[in-house]
Amino acid sequence: MLRKLFIAIDIETLQPALAEQIIVAKRELTRHSSVQTINEFLIPPREQPYIAYDTPDPIRFEHYLYQRIATFIESGQVYVTESEKNRRLEDDLIPSDTWRADKASLIEKTGLIRLATPISETLSQLEGRFQTLLKRVTLNIKADANEFVKCQPRSNQLTWSLANRRWKTAIDNPVYNQLQHKGIIEVMRYVSRKTDYLSAFSAMASRKKTVKANDEDLIACLFGNGANYGLHHIASVSDRSVGSLRAVNDSYIRPETTQAANDLISNATAKLPIFKYYTINEQAPFGSIDGQKHACRINTFKARFSAKYFRKGKGVSALTLVVNHVPVNTAVNAPNEYEAHFAFDLLYNNSSEIQPSSLATDTHGVNSVNFALLDIFGYQFAPRYARFKRIFEGLFDVSVTPELDITLKKPIKRKLIEQEWDNIQHIVCSLSRKSTSQSTVVKKLANTKRSTRTLQALREYDRFIKCIYVLEYVDNQTLRQFVQQALNRGEAYHQLRRAIASVNGNQFRGGHDYQIEQWNDCARLIANCIIYYNSALLSGLVERFKEKGNQTVVDLLANLSPVAWSHIQLAGNYTFADEQDALNLEALLEDVNPLSEGTLGDDEDV
């Protein structure tokens, strides 16, 4: 199998000796089924005993050649032009001639202040901010004014506490239990009347663009996919026929339409009165990105084994960007893919009107370039590190005696950044054009085995921004609370997403990756409907108590999460035909008393 791949793939390299060996080996394998010409200079002395005793063994050398090529592909010394993942980084960027000719206009089109500002000025501003933070952190630790970190002169160390006390907000608050329970289909119909999200589903065939699908069939397909039923099963437990569902699903439901429908619901949620209370840090609203593992019943290309999550089965990871409780973007990846490489992709390609300025992730969201890229694009990257002490000690040298002294372990290489800034601008402008998948480029940039001066400069800039963030995280309790709160909201969404997936077996039943992505986006649409419905309920209560001038109750209601489903019936037999009695929000809220005992519980904020 390896031999067939080697012969078929067009492998290129800038190393003349290796390039010649690859050409000769392909020719000899095709004609003689063995490698007869061996360049012994390609074998390092320390590895020669394993390839040959007196003369190189053809079979061993052939396997060794495959191993070397795989290693060089990973490090960027060998590439495959036809492969998006394994081609040269330069092939993903704006052509060099175009960049040199139109550099000024390309930078202007991005609208990025960091690119337009001279790098020396930017680095001077960052240096001033860094020195101010370093001085403030040192003084606060000396004065014992920082509860997060304490100075221990006897051990000549700093001791660290938890960044935040752990708390758990009740997702299904008792206020929802006072409501009359409604079925999920009724909720989806109500949200459709309010947001018109079904209008986003247009036919794929151009001659049928004006033909509108039956709303009941659309909702049945969306719910059947999102709840892991599939078309046949949802038809068997509802009033729909599998033939009509299949026709609607094939013509109307695809990534473009489900994304547009989700955006319509998200944008409508943002216009509800309660939404402004959901914002974490109005100056720089927070979002969070985290992955959730889902098992697959059928093997697909992205499905991978993971005993930790799937025991003996396979599954995928659904990465979701959550902003103000709303899941605004999602992507399905293999569970062995590193989440940090997709963070910028999800954030930058968020097409909804809910746009965060700060991004919280856990440790899996950190790589060697995300701080730099997000800073250049105008975002604040705010990860929560599982082992913060190790991160701090990796960046700074700390001496407690006789006086507390905190210094950088390695000075920032400003000169290198300035020399390579033009190439960094080239990379950033290419990313902003969306001409290729950002995650593919980010993987290549973050691959530490690829070592060019440009990548070294980008990683130095990343380390500079990271040092500033770490100091701010140490000194700013509010920032630590914001990060934790944003991540908690992502976890709350995962619980809702799991409840939707568990309606029918908690496994994707899609036969290929395209179908799994489609089902995942349908599940996000169901979650968005639930979040909109709950936000509309809370908005009704907030407006009522605003009119009464009871700001205390308004503030308490504002802390309730719209991610709740105890009052919504997810499973059962479904009727998709529109009923006469439409859901009336005002009637539902008539008997709700937010001041009843145990209704409001603990606040969400620390």
Coordinates of C-alpha atoms in Angstrom, one line a residue:
M1 CA 0.0 0.0 0.0
L2 CA 2.8 2.4 0.9
R3 CA 4.6 1.6 -2.3
K4 CA 1.5 2.4 -4.4
L5 CA 1.0 5.7 -2.6
F6 CA 4.6 6.6 -3.0
I7 CA 4.5 6.0 -6.8
A8 CA 1.2 7.8 -7.3
I9 CA 1.8 10.9 -5.2
D10 CA 3.8 13.8 -6.8
I11 CA 6.3 14.5 -4.1
E12 CA 8.5 17.6 -4.3
T13 CA 11.5 18.8 -2.3
L14 CA 14.2 21.5 -2.5
Q15 CA 16.9 19.0 -1.5
P16 CA 18.6 17.9 -4.7
A17 CA 19.9 14.6 -3.5
L18 CA 16.6 13.5 -2.0
A19 CA 14.6 14.7 -5.0
E20 CA 16.8 12.6 -7.3
Q21 CA 16.5 9.6 -5.1
I22 CA 12.7 9.9 -5.1
I23 CA 12.6 10.1 -8.9
V24 CA 14.9 7.1 -9.4
A25 CA 13.1 5.1 -6.7
K26 CA 9.8 5.6 -8.4
R27 CA 11.1 4.6 -11.7
E28 CA 12.8 1.4 -10.4
L29 CA 9.8 0.4 -8.3
T30 CA 7.6 0.7 -11.4
R31 CA 9.9 -1.4 -13.6
H32 CA 11.6 -3.8 -11.2
S33 CA 9.4 -3.7 -8.0
S34 CA 12.5 -2.9 -5.9
V35 CA 14.9 0.0 -5.3
Q36 CA 18.2 -0.8 -6.9
T37 CA 19.9 2.6 -6.7
I38 CA 20.6 3.8 -3.2
N39 CA 22.2 7.1 -2.2
E40 CA 24.0 6.2 1.0
F41 CA 24.7 9.9 1.8
L42 CA 21.0 10.2 2.6
I43 CA 21.5 7.8 5.6
P44 CA 23.0 9.5 8.7
P45 CA 25.9 7.6 10.2
R46 CA 24.0 6.8 13.4
E47 CA 21.2 5.1 11.4
Q48 CA 23.4 3.2 8.9
P49 CA 23.8 0.1 11.1
Y50 CA 20.0 -0.3 11.0
I51 CA 19.8 -0.1 7.2
A52 CA 22.7 -2.2 6.2
Y53 CA 25.6 -4.3 7.6
D54 CA 28.0 -4.1 4.6
T55 CA 25.8 -2.8 1.9
P56 CA 22.3 -1.2 2.2
D57 CA 19.4 -3.6 2.1
P58 CA 16.9 -2.5 -0.6
I59 CA 13.8 -3.5 1.4
R60 CA 15.0 -1.7 4.6
F61 CA 16.1 1.4 2.6
E62 CA 12.7 1.5 0.9
H63 CA 10.9 1.6 4.3
Y64 CA 13.5 4.1 5.6
L65 CA 12.9 6.3 2.6
Y66 CA 9.1 6.3 3.3
Q67 CA 9.8 7.2 6.9
R68 CA 12.1 10.1 6.0
I69 CA 9.6 11.5 3.5
A70 CA 6.9 11.4 6.1
T71 CA 9.1 13.2 8.6
F72 CA 10.1 15.8 6.1
I73 CA 6.5 16.4 5.1
E74 CA 5.7 17.2 8.7
S75 CA 8.6 19.6 9.0
G76 CA 7.8 21.3 5.6
Q77 CA 11.0 20.2 3.8
V78 CA 9.0 17.9 1.5
Y79 CA 5.6 18.8 0.2
V80 CA 2.8 17.6 -2.0
T81 CA 1.4 20.3 -4.3
E82 CA -2.0 18.6 -4.9
S83 CA -2.6 18.2 -1.1
E84 CA -4.1 21.3 0.7
K85 CA -2.7 20.1 4.0
N86 CA 0.8 19.1 2.8
R87 CA 1.6 21.7 0.1
R88 CA 4.0 24.6 0.8
L89 CA 2.8 27.4 3.0
E90 CA 3.6 29.8 0.2
D91 CA 1.0 28.1 -2.0
D92 CA -1.7 29.2 0.6
L93 CA -0.7 32.8 0.5
I94 CA -1.2 35.7 -1.9
P95 CA 1.2 35.3 -4.8
S96 CA 4.4 37.1 -4.1
D97 CA 4.2 39.3 -7.3
T98 CA 0.7 40.4 -6.4
W99 CA 1.8 41.1 -2.8
R100 CA 4.8 43.3 -3.8
A101 CA 2.7 45.2 -6.3
D102 CA -0.4 45.8 -4.2
K103 CA 0.9 45.6 -0.7
A104 CA -0.5 49.0 0.5
S105 CA -4.0 48.5 -1.0
L106 CA -4.2 44.9 0.3
I107 CA -3.3 46.1 3.9
E108 CA -5.9 48.9 3.6
K109 CA -8.6 46.5 2.5
T110 CA -8.1 44.4 5.7
G111 CA -9.0 47.3 7.9
L112 CA -6.6 46.0 10.5
I113 CA -5.0 48.7 12.6
R114 CA -2.1 46.5 13.6
L115 CA -1.0 45.9 10.0
A116 CA -1.3 49.6 9.1
T117 CA 0.7 50.8 12.1
P118 CA 4.5 50.7 11.8
I119 CA 5.8 47.7 13.7
S120 CA 8.3 49.7 15.7
E121 CA 5.5 51.9 17.0
T122 CA 3.4 48.8 17.9
L123 CA 6.3 47.1 19.7
S124 CA 7.0 50.3 21.7
Q125 CA 3.4 50.5 22.8
L126 CA 3.4 46.9 23.8
E127 CA 6.7 47.3 25.6
G128 CA 5.3 50.2 27.6
R129 CA 2.2 48.2 28.5
F130 CA 4.3 45.2 29.5
Q131 CA 6.6 47.2 31.8
T132 CA 3.6 48.9 33.4
L133 CA 1.9 45.6 34.1
L134 CA 5.2 43.9 35.3
K135 CA 5.8 46.8 37.8
R136 CA 2.2 46.7 39.0
V137 CA 2.1 42.9 39.4
T138 CA 5.4 43.0 41.4
L139 CA 4.2 45.8 43.7
N140 CA 0.8 44.1 44.4
I141 CA 2.5 40.8 45.2
K142 CA 5.0 42.6 47.5
A143 CA 2.1 44.4 49.3
D144 CA 0.2 41.1 49.7
A145 CA -2.7 42.7 47.7
N146 CA -3.1 39.8 45.3
E147 CA -5.2 36.8 46.5
F148 CA -4.3 34.8 43.5
V149 CA -0.6 34.6 44.2
K150 CA 1.4 35.0 47.5
C151 CA 5.1 35.5 48.1
Q152 CA 6.9 32.8 50.2
P153 CA 10.4 34.1 51.2
R154 CA 11.4 30.9 53.0
S155 CA 11.0 28.7 49.9
N156 CA 12.0 31.5 47.5
Q157 CA 8.8 30.8 45.5
L158 CA 5.4 32.1 44.7
T159 CA 2.4 30.1 45.8
W160 CA -0.7 30.1 43.6
S161 CA -4.3 29.5 44.5
L162 CA -7.3 28.7 42.3
A163 CA -8.1 31.5 39.8
N164 CA -11.8 31.4 40.8
R165 CA -13.8 29.6 43.3
R166 CA -15.7 26.8 41.7
W167 CA -19.5 27.4 41.4
K168 CA -22.2 25.7 39.5
T169 CA -25.2 27.6 38.2
A170 CA -28.5 25.6 38.0
I171 CA -29.3 25.4 34.3
D172 CA -33.0 24.3 34.8
N173 CA -34.0 27.1 37.2
P174 CA -37.3 26.6 39.0
V175 CA -38.7 29.6 37.2
Y176 CA -39.1 27.4 34.1
N177 CA -40.9 24.7 36.1
Q178 CA -43.8 27.2 36.6
L179 CA -44.5 27.2 32.9
Q180 CA -46.8 24.9 31.0
H181 CA -44.6 22.3 29.3
K182 CA -44.4 22.5 25.5
G183 CA -43.2 20.1 22.9
I184 CA -40.0 20.8 20.9
I185 CA -41.9 20.9 17.6
E186 CA -44.3 23.6 19.0
V187 CA -41.3 25.6 20.1
M188 CA -39.6 25.3 16.7
R189 CA -42.9 26.5 15.0
Y190 CA -43.1 29.5 17.4
V191 CA -39.5 30.5 16.7
S192 CA -40.2 30.2 13.0
R193 CA -43.1 32.6 13.2
K194 CA -40.9 35.1 15.2
T195 CA -37.7 34.8 13.2
D196 CA -38.7 33.4 9.8
Y197 CA -35.7 31.1 9.9
L198 CA -37.4 28.6 7.5
S199 CA -37.1 31.3 4.7
A200 CA -33.4 30.6 4.6
F201 CA -34.0 27.1 3.1
S202 CA -34.0 27.5 -0.7
A203 CA -33.9 24.8 -3.3
M204 CA -30.6 23.6 -4.7
A205 CA -31.8 23.4 -8.3
S206 CA -31.8 26.9 -10.0
R207 CA -35.1 26.3 -11.8
K208 CA -36.7 25.5 -8.4
K209 CA -35.3 28.5 -6.5
T210 CA -38.8 30.1 -6.2
V211 CA -40.4 26.8 -5.0
K212 CA -40.9 26.9 -1.3
A213 CA -40.7 23.7 0.7
N214 CA -43.5 22.7 3.1
D215 CA -42.7 24.2 6.5
E216 CA -43.9 21.0 8.4
D217 CA -41.6 18.8 6.3
L218 CA -38.7 21.2 6.8
I219 CA -39.1 21.2 10.6
A220 CA -39.4 17.4 10.5
C221 CA -36.1 17.1 8.6
L222 CA -34.3 19.5 10.8
F223 CA -35.5 17.8 14.0
G224 CA -34.9 14.3 12.6
N225 CA -31.3 15.1 11.7
G226 CA -30.5 17.1 14.8
A227 CA -32.0 14.6 17.2
N228 CA -30.1 11.7 15.5
Y229 CA -33.3 10.1 14.3
G230 CA -32.7 10.1 10.6
L231 CA -35.4 10.5 8.0
H232 CA -36.8 6.9 8.2
H233 CA -37.0 6.9 12.0
I234 CA -38.6 10.3 12.3
A235 CA -41.2 9.3 9.7
S236 CA -42.1 6.2 11.8
V237 CA -42.8 8.3 14.9
S238 CA -44.5 11.2 13.3
D239 CA -47.2 12.2 10.8
R240 CA -44.8 12.6 7.9
S241 CA -43.9 10.3 5.0
V242 CA -40.3 9.3 4.4
G243 CA -40.7 10.1 0.7
S244 CA -41.6 13.7 1.2
L245 CA -38.9 14.1 3.9
R246 CA -36.2 12.7 1.6
A247 CA -37.2 15.1 -1.2
V248 CA -37.1 18.1 1.1
N249 CA -33.9 17.0 2.8
D250 CA -32.0 16.5 -0.5
S251 CA -33.1 19.8 -2.1
Y252 CA -33.2 22.2 0.8
I253 CA -31.0 21.2 3.7
R254 CA -27.3 21.8 3.2
P255 CA -24.5 23.7 5.1
E256 CA -25.3 27.1 3.5
T257 CA -29.0 27.0 4.4
T258 CA -28.6 25.7 7.9
Q259 CA -25.9 28.3 8.6
A260 CA -28.2 31.1 7.3
A261 CA -31.1 29.8 9.4
N262 CA -29.0 29.6 12.5
D263 CA -27.8 33.2 11.8
L264 CA -31.4 34.4 11.5
I265 CA -32.3 32.9 14.9
S266 CA -29.1 34.2 16.5
N267 CA -29.6 37.7 15.2
A268 CA -33.2 37.7 16.4
T269 CA -32.1 36.5 19.9
A270 CA -29.7 39.5 20.0
K271 CA -32.7 41.9 19.5
L272 CA -34.6 40.6 22.5
P273 CA -34.7 42.9 25.6
I274 CA -33.0 40.3 27.8
F275 CA -29.9 39.9 25.5
K276 CA -28.1 43.0 26.7
Y277 CA -27.9 41.5 30.2
Y278 CA -26.0 38.4 28.8
T279 CA -23.0 40.4 27.7
I280 CA -19.8 39.6 29.6
N281 CA -17.7 42.8 29.6
E282 CA -19.4 45.4 27.4
Q283 CA -16.1 47.0 26.4
A284 CA -14.8 43.7 24.9
P285 CA -17.7 41.0 24.8
F286 CA -16.5 37.5 25.5
G287 CA -17.1 34.4 23.6
S288 CA -15.8 30.9 24.2
I289 CA -14.7 27.9 22.1
D290 CA -14.7 24.3 23.3
G291 CA -15.1 20.9 21.7
Q292 CA -17.6 18.1 22.6
K293 CA -17.1 14.5 21.6
H294 CA -19.9 12.5 19.9
A295 CA -19.8 8.8 19.0
C296 CA -20.5 7.7 15.5
R297 CA -22.5 4.6 14.6
I298 CA -21.0 4.3 11.2
N299 CA -17.3 4.8 10.4
T300 CA -16.4 8.0 8.5
F301 CA -13.2 9.6 7.4
K302 CA -13.1 12.0 10.4
A303 CA -14.2 9.4 13.0
R304 CA -11.3 8.2 15.2
F305 CA -10.9 5.7 18.0
S306 CA -10.7 7.2 21.5
A307 CA -11.0 4.9 24.5
K308 CA -11.4 7.9 26.8
Y309 CA -14.6 9.1 25.1
F310 CA -15.9 6.3 22.9
R311 CA -14.6 3.1 24.6
K312 CA -14.2 0.7 21.7
G313 CA -16.0 2.8 19.2
K314 CA -15.2 5.8 17.0
G315 CA -16.4 9.4 17.1
V316 CA -15.9 13.0 16.2
S317 CA -15.4 16.3 18.0
A318 CA -17.9 19.2 17.5
L319 CA -16.2 22.5 18.1
T320 CA -18.6 25.4 19.0
L321 CA -18.2 29.1 19.4
V322 CA -20.6 30.3 22.0
V323 CA -21.2 34.1 22.6
N324 CA -23.7 35.3 25.2
H325 CA -25.2 31.8 25.5
V326 CA -25.8 31.6 21.7
P327 CA -23.9 29.0 19.6
V328 CA -23.0 31.2 16.6
N329 CA -20.6 28.8 14.7
T330 CA -19.6 25.2 14.8
A331 CA -17.3 22.7 13.0
V332 CA -16.9 19.0 13.1
N333 CA -13.3 17.6 13.3
A334 CA -11.6 14.4 14.1
P335 CA -11.1 14.0 17.9
N336 CA -7.3 13.8 17.5
E337 CA -7.2 17.2 15.8
Y338 CA -5.8 19.9 18.1
E339 CA -8.6 22.4 18.9
A340 CA -6.4 25.4 19.0
H341 CA -5.8 25.2 15.2
F342 CA -9.6 25.8 14.5
A343 CA -10.2 28.7 17.0
F344 CA -9.3 31.5 14.6
D345 CA -11.2 29.8 11.8
L346 CA -14.5 29.6 13.9
L347 CA -14.1 33.2 15.2
Y348 CA -13.2 34.9 11.9
N349 CA -15.9 33.1 9.9
N350 CA -18.7 33.8 12.3
S351 CA -21.4 35.3 10.0
S352 CA -23.9 36.3 12.6
E353 CA -24.4 39.8 14.0
I354 CA -23.2 38.6 17.5
Q355 CA -19.5 39.3 17.3
P356 CA -17.2 38.9 20.3
S357 CA -14.1 40.9 20.9
S358 CA -12.5 38.5 23.4
L359 CA -12.2 34.7 23.1
A360 CA -11.9 32.4 26.1
T361 CA -10.7 28.8 25.7
D362 CA -9.2 26.1 27.9
T363 CA -5.6 24.9 27.6
H364 CA -6.5 23.0 24.4
G365 CA -7.2 26.3 22.7
V366 CA -3.6 27.5 22.9
N367 CA -0.9 27.1 20.3
S368 CA 2.2 29.0 19.3
V369 CA 0.5 31.6 17.1
N370 CA -3.1 32.2 18.4
F371 CA -2.1 35.1 20.7
A372 CA -0.3 36.8 17.7
L373 CA -3.0 36.2 15.1
L374 CA -5.9 37.2 17.3
D375 CA -4.1 40.4 18.5
I376 CA -3.4 41.4 14.9
F377 CA -7.0 40.8 13.9
G378 CA -8.2 43.0 16.8
Y379 CA -9.3 40.2 19.3
Q380 CA -8.2 39.5 22.8
F381 CA -7.2 35.9 23.3
A382 CA -8.0 34.9 26.9
P383 CA -7.3 31.2 27.7
R384 CA -7.7 29.6 31.1
Y385 CA -4.6 27.5 31.8
A386 CA -5.0 24.3 33.7
R387 CA -1.5 24.7 35.2
F388 CA -1.0 28.4 35.4
K389 CA 2.0 28.2 37.7
R390 CA 3.9 26.2 35.0
I391 CA 3.0 28.7 32.4
F392 CA 4.1 31.7 34.5
E393 CA 7.4 30.0 35.4
G394 CA 8.0 29.1 31.8
L395 CA 7.9 32.8 30.8
F396 CA 9.4 34.6 33.9
D397 CA 12.3 34.2 36.3
V398 CA 11.2 34.9 39.9
S399 CA 13.5 35.7 42.7
V400 CA 11.8 36.2 46.1
T401 CA 14.8 37.1 48.2
P402 CA 16.0 39.6 49.3
E403 CA 13.4 41.5 47.2
L404 CA 10.8 40.2 44.8
D405 CA 12.1 40.4 41.3
I406 CA 10.3 39.2 38.2
T407 CA 12.0 39.2 34.8
L408 CA 11.6 37.6 31.4
K409 CA 13.4 34.4 31.0
K410 CA 14.3 35.3 27.4
P411 CA 14.2 38.9 26.0
I412 CA 11.8 39.5 23.2
K413 CA 13.6 39.6 19.9
R414 CA 12.3 42.9 18.6
K415 CA 14.8 43.2 15.8
L416 CA 13.7 39.8 14.4
I417 CA 10.0 40.8 14.5
E418 CA 10.8 44.1 12.7
Q419 CA 12.9 42.4 10.0
E420 CA 10.2 39.8 9.3
W421 CA 7.2 42.1 9.6
D422 CA 6.6 42.4 5.9
N423 CA 6.4 38.6 5.6
I424 CA 4.0 38.5 8.7
Q425 CA 1.8 41.1 7.0
H426 CA 1.8 38.9 3.9
I427 CA 0.6 35.9 6.0
V428 CA -2.1 37.9 7.8
C429 CA -3.5 39.5 4.6
S430 CA -3.7 36.1 3.1
L431 CA -5.7 34.8 6.1
S432 CA -8.1 37.7 5.9
R433 CA -9.0 37.0 2.3
K434 CA -10.5 33.6 3.2
S435 CA -9.1 32.1 0.0
T436 CA -8.2 28.9 1.9
S437 CA -9.2 27.3 5.1
Q438 CA -7.7 29.3 7.9
S439 CA -7.3 26.2 10.1
T440 CA -5.0 24.7 7.4
V441 CA -2.7 27.7 7.4
V442 CA -2.8 28.0 11.2
K443 CA -1.6 24.3 11.5
K444 CA 1.4 25.1 9.3
L445 CA 2.2 28.3 11.2
A446 CA 1.9 26.6 14.6
N447 CA 3.9 23.5 13.6
T448 CA 7.1 23.9 15.7
K449 CA 8.9 21.5 13.3
R450 CA 8.7 24.2 10.6
S451 CA 11.4 26.7 11.5
T452 CA 11.9 29.7 9.2
R453 CA 12.8 33.2 10.3
T454 CA 9.3 34.4 9.5
L455 CA 7.7 31.8 11.8
Q456 CA 10.2 32.4 14.5
A457 CA 9.3 36.1 14.3
L458 CA 5.6 35.4 14.5
R459 CA 6.1 33.2 17.5
E460 CA 8.2 35.9 19.2
Y461 CA 5.3 38.3 18.7
D462 CA 3.0 35.7 20.0
R463 CA 5.2 35.3 23.2
F464 CA 5.2 39.1 23.7
I465 CA 1.3 39.2 23.6
K466 CA 1.2 36.1 25.8
C467 CA 3.4 37.6 28.5
I468 CA 1.2 40.7 28.6
Y469 CA -1.9 38.6 29.0
V470 CA -0.4 36.4 31.7
L471 CA 0.6 39.5 33.7
E472 CA -2.9 40.9 33.3
Y473 CA -4.5 37.6 34.3
V474 CA -2.4 37.5 37.5
D475 CA -3.3 41.1 38.5
N476 CA -7.0 41.3 37.3
Q477 CA -9.5 39.3 39.2
T478 CA -12.3 40.6 37.0
L479 CA -10.6 39.2 33.9
R480 CA -10.2 35.8 35.5
Q481 CA -14.0 35.8 36.4
F482 CA -14.9 36.8 32.8
V483 CA -12.9 34.0 31.3
Q484 CA -14.4 31.4 33.7
Q485 CA -17.9 32.7 33.1
A486 CA -17.5 32.5 29.3
L487 CA -16.3 28.9 29.6
N488 CA -19.1 28.0 31.9
R489 CA -21.6 29.1 29.3
G490 CA -19.9 26.9 26.7
E491 CA -20.2 24.0 29.1
A492 CA -23.9 24.8 29.6
Y493 CA -24.5 24.7 25.9
H494 CA -22.8 21.3 25.7
Q495 CA -25.3 20.0 28.3
L496 CA -28.1 21.2 26.1
R497 CA -26.5 19.8 23.0
R498 CA -26.0 16.4 24.8
A499 CA -29.7 16.4 25.8
I500 CA -30.7 16.9 22.1
A501 CA -28.3 14.2 21.0
S502 CA -29.6 11.8 23.6
V503 CA -33.2 11.9 22.3
N504 CA -32.3 8.9 20.1
G505 CA -29.2 7.1 21.1
N506 CA -26.6 9.8 21.6
Q507 CA -24.8 8.7 18.4
F508 CA -24.4 10.3 14.9
R509 CA -25.9 7.9 12.4
G510 CA -24.7 9.8 9.3
G511 CA -22.9 7.6 6.7
H512 CA -20.3 10.2 5.8
D513 CA -18.6 13.4 7.1
Y514 CA -20.9 15.7 5.0
Q515 CA -24.0 14.2 6.6
I516 CA -22.5 14.4 10.1
E517 CA -21.7 18.1 9.7
Q518 CA -25.3 18.6 8.4
W519 CA -26.8 16.8 11.4
N520 CA -24.6 18.7 13.8
D521 CA -25.7 22.0 12.4
C522 CA -29.3 20.9 12.6
A523 CA -28.8 20.1 16.3
R524 CA -27.3 23.6 16.7
L525 CA -30.5 25.0 15.1
I526 CA -32.7 23.1 17.6
A527 CA -30.6 24.5 20.5
N528 CA -30.9 28.0 19.0
C529 CA -34.7 27.6 18.9
I530 CA -34.7 26.6 22.6
I531 CA -32.4 29.5 23.6
Y532 CA -34.5 32.0 21.6
Y533 CA -37.7 30.6 23.2
N534 CA -36.3 30.9 26.8
S535 CA -34.9 34.3 26.1
A536 CA -38.3 35.5 24.8
L537 CA -39.9 34.1 28.1
L538 CA -37.3 35.9 30.2
S539 CA -37.7 39.1 28.1
G540 CA -41.4 39.1 28.8
L541 CA -40.8 38.8 32.5
V542 CA -38.1 41.5 32.4
E543 CA -40.4 43.9 30.6
R544 CA -43.3 43.3 33.0
F545 CA -41.1 44.1 36.1
K546 CA -39.5 47.0 34.4
E547 CA -43.0 48.6 33.9
K548 CA -43.6 48.0 37.7
G549 CA -40.2 49.7 38.5
N550 CA -38.9 46.6 40.3
Q551 CA -35.2 46.7 39.2
T552 CA -34.2 44.2 41.9
V553 CA -36.2 41.4 40.2
V554 CA -35.0 42.6 36.8
D555 CA -31.4 42.2 37.9
L556 CA -32.2 38.7 39.3
L557 CA -34.0 37.6 36.1
A558 CA -31.0 38.8 34.0
N559 CA -28.8 36.3 35.7
L560 CA -31.0 33.3 34.7
S561 CA -29.6 31.2 31.9
P562 CA -31.6 30.7 28.7
V563 CA -30.0 27.3 28.3
A564 CA -32.7 25.2 29.9
W565 CA -35.0 22.4 28.7
S566 CA -36.8 20.9 31.7
H567 CA -40.0 22.6 30.5
I568 CA -39.6 21.4 26.9
Q569 CA -40.6 17.9 25.8
L570 CA -37.8 16.6 23.5
A571 CA -38.8 12.9 23.0
G572 CA -42.1 11.2 22.1
N573 CA -44.4 10.9 19.1
Y574 CA -44.3 14.1 17.0
T575 CA -47.0 16.0 15.1
F576 CA -45.6 18.4 12.6
A577 CA -48.9 19.6 11.1
D578 CA -49.6 23.1 12.2
E579 CA -52.2 23.2 15.0
Q580 CA -54.9 25.8 15.4
D581 CA -53.8 27.1 18.8
A582 CA -50.5 28.9 18.3
L583 CA -48.2 29.2 21.3
N584 CA -49.0 32.4 23.2
L585 CA -46.1 33.7 25.3
E586 CA -48.2 36.2 27.2
A587 CA -50.6 33.5 28.3
L588 CA -47.7 31.3 29.4
L589 CA -46.3 34.0 31.7
E590 CA -49.5 35.0 33.4
D591 CA -49.1 32.8 36.4
V592 CA -45.3 32.9 36.7
N593 CA -44.0 34.4 39.9
P594 CA -40.2 34.9 39.8
L595 CA -40.2 35.7 43.6
S596 CA -41.5 32.2 44.6
E597 CA -39.2 30.4 47.0
G598 CA -36.1 28.8 45.4
T599 CA -36.8 30.3 42.0
L600 CA -33.8 32.5 41.5
G601 CA -31.1 30.5 43.2
D602 CA -27.5 31.7 43.0
D603 CA -26.3 34.4 40.6
E604 CA -24.4 33.3 37.6
D605 CA -21.6 35.9 38.1
V606 CA -18.9 35.4 40.7

